[in-house]
Coordinates of C-alpha atoms in Angstrom, one line a residue:
M1 CA -162.2 -147.3 -3.9
L2 CA -165.8 -146.3 -4.7
K3 CA -166.6 -149.9 -5.8
K4 CA -165.1 -151.3 -2.6
I5 CA -167.2 -149.3 -0.2
M6 CA -170.4 -149.3 -2.4
L7 CA -171.3 -145.8 -1.4
L8 CA -173.5 -143.5 -3.5
C9 CA -175.1 -140.4 -2.0
F10 CA -177.1 -137.8 -3.9
L11 CA -178.3 -134.6 -2.3
L12 CA -180.8 -132.7 -4.5
W13 CA -182.4 -129.5 -3.1
N14 CA -184.2 -130.6 0.1
T15 CA -184.7 -134.2 -0.9
T16 CA -182.1 -136.8 0.1
V17 CA -181.9 -140.1 -1.8
L18 CA -179.7 -142.8 -0.4
A19 CA -178.6 -146.0 -2.0
I20 CA -175.8 -147.0 0.3
D21 CA -174.4 -149.8 2.4
A22 CA -173.1 -147.4 5.1
D23 CA -173.9 -146.0 8.5
F24 CA -173.8 -142.3 9.0
S25 CA -175.0 -142.3 12.6
R26 CA -171.5 -141.5 14.0
S27 CA -170.3 -139.4 11.1
F28 CA -169.1 -135.8 11.3
V29 CA -168.0 -132.9 9.1
V30 CA -164.2 -132.4 8.8
P31 CA -163.9 -128.6 8.5
E32 CA -160.1 -128.7 7.8
T33 CA -160.6 -130.3 4.4
S34 CA -164.1 -129.0 3.6
G35 CA -164.5 -125.7 1.6
V36 CA -166.5 -124.0 -1.1
N37 CA -168.4 -126.6 -3.2
S38 CA -166.6 -129.4 -1.3
L39 CA -167.4 -131.4 1.8
T40 CA -165.5 -134.0 3.8
I41 CA -167.4 -136.4 6.1
G42 CA -165.5 -138.7 8.5
G43 CA -166.7 -141.5 10.7
I44 CA -168.7 -143.3 8.0
N45 CA -169.0 -147.0 8.7
A46 CA -169.3 -149.4 5.8
S47 CA -168.3 -153.0 5.3
G48 CA -166.7 -153.2 8.7
N49 CA -164.4 -150.2 8.1
T50 CA -164.5 -146.5 8.9
Y51 CA -164.1 -144.1 6.0
K52 CA -163.4 -140.5 5.4
V53 CA -165.2 -139.4 2.2
N54 CA -164.7 -136.2 0.1
F55 CA -167.7 -134.9 -1.8
N56 CA -167.8 -132.2 -4.6
L57 CA -170.8 -130.1 -5.4
R58 CA -171.8 -130.4 -9.0
G59 CA -173.6 -127.9 -11.3
D60 CA -177.0 -129.7 -10.8
L61 CA -176.6 -129.3 -7.0
T62 CA -175.9 -132.9 -6.4
F63 CA -172.8 -134.2 -4.5
A64 CA -170.5 -136.6 -6.2
I65 CA -167.9 -138.6 -4.3
A66 CA -164.4 -137.4 -5.2
D67 CA -162.5 -140.0 -3.2
A68 CA -162.6 -142.1 0.0
Q69 CA -160.0 -143.4 2.4
V70 CA -160.1 -146.0 5.1
E71 CA -159.4 -144.5 8.5
K72 CA -156.5 -146.6 9.8
N73 CA -155.6 -144.3 12.7
I74 CA -155.9 -146.1 16.0
N75 CA -157.1 -143.0 17.8
E76 CA -159.9 -142.5 15.2
Q77 CA -161.0 -146.1 15.5
L78 CA -161.2 -145.7 19.3
E79 CA -163.1 -142.4 19.1
Q80 CA -165.5 -144.0 16.6
E81 CA -166.4 -146.6 19.2
L82 CA -167.0 -143.9 21.8
R83 CA -169.3 -141.6 19.8
N84 CA -172.9 -141.5 20.8
T85 CA -172.5 -144.0 23.6
T86 CA -174.1 -144.1 27.0
W87 CA -172.4 -145.2 30.3
K88 CA -174.2 -145.9 33.6
G89 CA -173.0 -146.6 37.1
T90 CA -172.3 -144.9 40.4
Y91 CA -170.4 -141.9 41.8
E92 CA -169.4 -142.1 45.4
A93 CA -168.6 -138.9 47.3
S94 CA -169.1 -137.6 50.8
D95 CA -170.7 -140.8 52.0
S96 CA -173.3 -140.6 49.2
I97 CA -173.8 -142.9 46.3
L98 CA -175.2 -141.2 43.2
Q99 CA -176.7 -143.0 40.3
T100 CA -174.8 -141.6 37.2
T101 CA -175.3 -141.6 33.5
L102 CA -172.7 -140.2 31.1
Q103 CA -173.6 -139.6 27.4
L104 CA -170.6 -139.1 25.1
V105 CA -172.0 -137.2 22.1
V106 CA -168.9 -135.7 20.4
V107 CA -165.6 -137.6 20.3
Q108 CA -163.4 -136.1 17.6
Y109 CA -159.7 -135.4 17.2
G110 CA -159.1 -135.8 21.0
Y111 CA -162.0 -133.6 22.0
V112 CA -164.9 -135.0 24.1
G113 CA -168.2 -133.4 24.7
G114 CA -171.4 -134.7 26.3
E115 CA -173.8 -134.7 29.2
I116 CA -173.6 -136.2 32.7
T117 CA -176.5 -136.8 35.1
H118 CA -176.2 -137.5 38.9
K119 CA -179.2 -138.6 41.0
G120 CA -179.0 -138.7 44.8
A121 CA -181.4 -139.1 47.7
G122 CA -184.9 -137.7 47.3
D123 CA -185.1 -135.3 44.4
S124 CA -181.4 -134.3 44.5
H125 CA -180.1 -134.3 41.0
L126 CA -177.8 -132.6 38.5
S127 CA -177.6 -132.6 34.7
A128 CA -174.6 -130.8 33.2
R129 CA -172.7 -130.3 30.0
V130 CA -169.2 -131.8 30.2
T131 CA -166.3 -131.1 27.9
G132 CA -162.6 -132.2 27.8
D133 CA -160.4 -134.5 25.9
I134 CA -159.2 -138.1 25.6
I135 CA -155.5 -138.6 26.1
T136 CA -153.2 -141.5 25.5
Q137 CA -150.8 -142.2 28.3
F138 CA -147.6 -144.1 27.9
K139 CA -145.8 -145.9 30.7
I140 CA -142.3 -144.5 31.1
N141 CA -140.1 -145.3 34.1
D142 CA -143.0 -147.0 35.8
E143 CA -145.2 -143.9 35.5
F144 CA -148.1 -143.2 33.1
I145 CA -147.5 -139.9 31.4
D146 CA -149.9 -137.9 29.1
E147 CA -148.8 -138.1 25.5
D148 CA -148.7 -134.3 25.2
R149 CA -146.4 -134.1 28.2
I150 CA -143.7 -136.3 26.7
D151 CA -140.7 -134.8 24.9
P152 CA -141.5 -134.9 21.1
D153 CA -138.1 -136.7 20.4
I154 CA -138.9 -139.4 23.0
L155 CA -142.4 -139.8 21.7
A156 CA -141.3 -140.1 18.1
N157 CA -139.1 -143.0 19.0
I158 CA -141.3 -144.7 21.6
S159 CA -141.6 -148.5 21.1
S160 CA -144.8 -149.8 19.6
D161 CA -145.1 -152.3 22.5
T162 CA -144.9 -149.6 25.2
E163 CA -147.7 -150.1 27.7
N164 CA -150.4 -147.4 27.2
R165 CA -153.9 -146.5 28.3
Q166 CA -156.6 -143.9 27.5
L167 CA -157.7 -141.3 30.0
I168 CA -160.8 -139.2 29.5
R169 CA -160.6 -135.9 31.3
I170 CA -163.8 -133.8 31.3
K171 CA -165.2 -130.9 33.3
R172 CA -168.6 -129.6 34.1
T173 CA -169.2 -126.5 32.0
R174 CA -172.8 -125.6 32.4
A175 CA -175.7 -127.0 34.5
L176 CA -178.8 -127.9 32.5
E177 CA -181.0 -128.8 35.4
F178 CA -180.3 -129.3 39.1
N179 CA -181.9 -129.6 42.6
S180 CA -180.0 -129.8 45.9
A181 CA -181.0 -131.8 48.9
S182 CA -181.5 -129.1 51.5
S183 CA -181.0 -131.6 54.4
S184 CA -177.6 -132.6 53.2
V185 CA -174.5 -131.1 54.9
N186 CA -172.9 -130.9 51.5
S187 CA -175.9 -129.6 49.7
G188 CA -175.3 -127.8 46.4
W189 CA -173.5 -129.0 43.3
N190 CA -170.0 -127.8 42.7
A191 CA -169.5 -126.0 39.4
N192 CA -165.8 -126.9 39.2
R193 CA -165.5 -130.6 39.1
E194 CA -163.2 -132.7 36.9
Y195 CA -163.7 -136.3 36.0
R196 CA -160.6 -138.4 35.3
L197 CA -161.7 -141.6 33.8
L198 CA -159.6 -144.6 32.6
L199 CA -161.0 -146.5 29.7
E200 CA -160.7 -150.3 30.1
G201 CA -162.8 -152.2 27.6
N202 CA -166.5 -151.3 28.4
V203 CA -165.7 -149.7 31.8
L204 CA -164.8 -146.1 32.6
S205 CA -163.5 -145.7 36.2
G206 CA -161.6 -143.1 38.1
V207 CA -161.9 -140.1 40.4
V208 CA -163.8 -136.8 40.5
G209 CA -162.4 -133.7 42.2
I210 CA -161.6 -130.0 42.1
P211 CA -158.5 -129.3 40.0
N212 CA -155.9 -126.8 40.9
E213 CA -156.8 -123.1 40.3
I214 CA -153.6 -122.6 38.2
Y215 CA -151.8 -124.6 35.7
G216 CA -148.4 -126.1 36.7
T217 CA -146.4 -129.2 37.2
N218 CA -148.6 -130.3 40.1
D219 CA -151.7 -132.0 38.8
T220 CA -153.3 -132.9 42.1
K221 CA -157.0 -132.2 43.0
T222 CA -159.1 -132.0 46.2
G223 CA -162.5 -133.3 47.3
S224 CA -162.1 -136.5 45.3
G225 CA -164.8 -139.1 44.9
S226 CA -164.8 -142.3 42.9
I227 CA -166.8 -143.2 39.9
T228 CA -167.4 -146.4 37.9
L229 CA -169.5 -146.5 34.7
V230 CA -170.3 -149.3 32.3
K231 CA -171.1 -149.0 28.6
Q232 CA -174.7 -149.7 27.8

């Protein structure tokens, strides 16, 4: 396996020497399989594949590759394509059209984290952290249902050709910078907004609204706007 991916990485004190044919720009540490004197890094691109590589710390303080596996999981491949990506477009709400940029920084094991920026008329703008998850939805009885809302027995036997799609659900968690247009009737940025975005190729589109205050079977929202973003 080592010969196949042609990956050699030495880490000595504070000096890093790389002799590799690999891209670490979208890689991440896998804490579940990392430990004392061992490190697992996922999301390494090499030779057209994505790898998860296990390193062991040796006595001379260098890391040696213990083993490597090709990531064949469909969800992992999708998440790899979304990491460190930028999406731009518009958000339409309350008769306003806001220029919008979404940066997806972390996409790992179903978790999504990043930053969104809205720019309106004048100096009205908002930059906020957003977090949430990416969910696979399967079409059952003519209705798309979240994977984690399907009975485990039904999900285990679902046909491979069942129509499915990916939904990214993220919420504003903290404002980084904002300014409201004082002349606007709806001035001020709502701290409790959820973005529900369907992924279709290089387009994210969907709705933005205020989710229910309590969890339950009703998944409706209020104050909806529409949003369409294109991968840059």
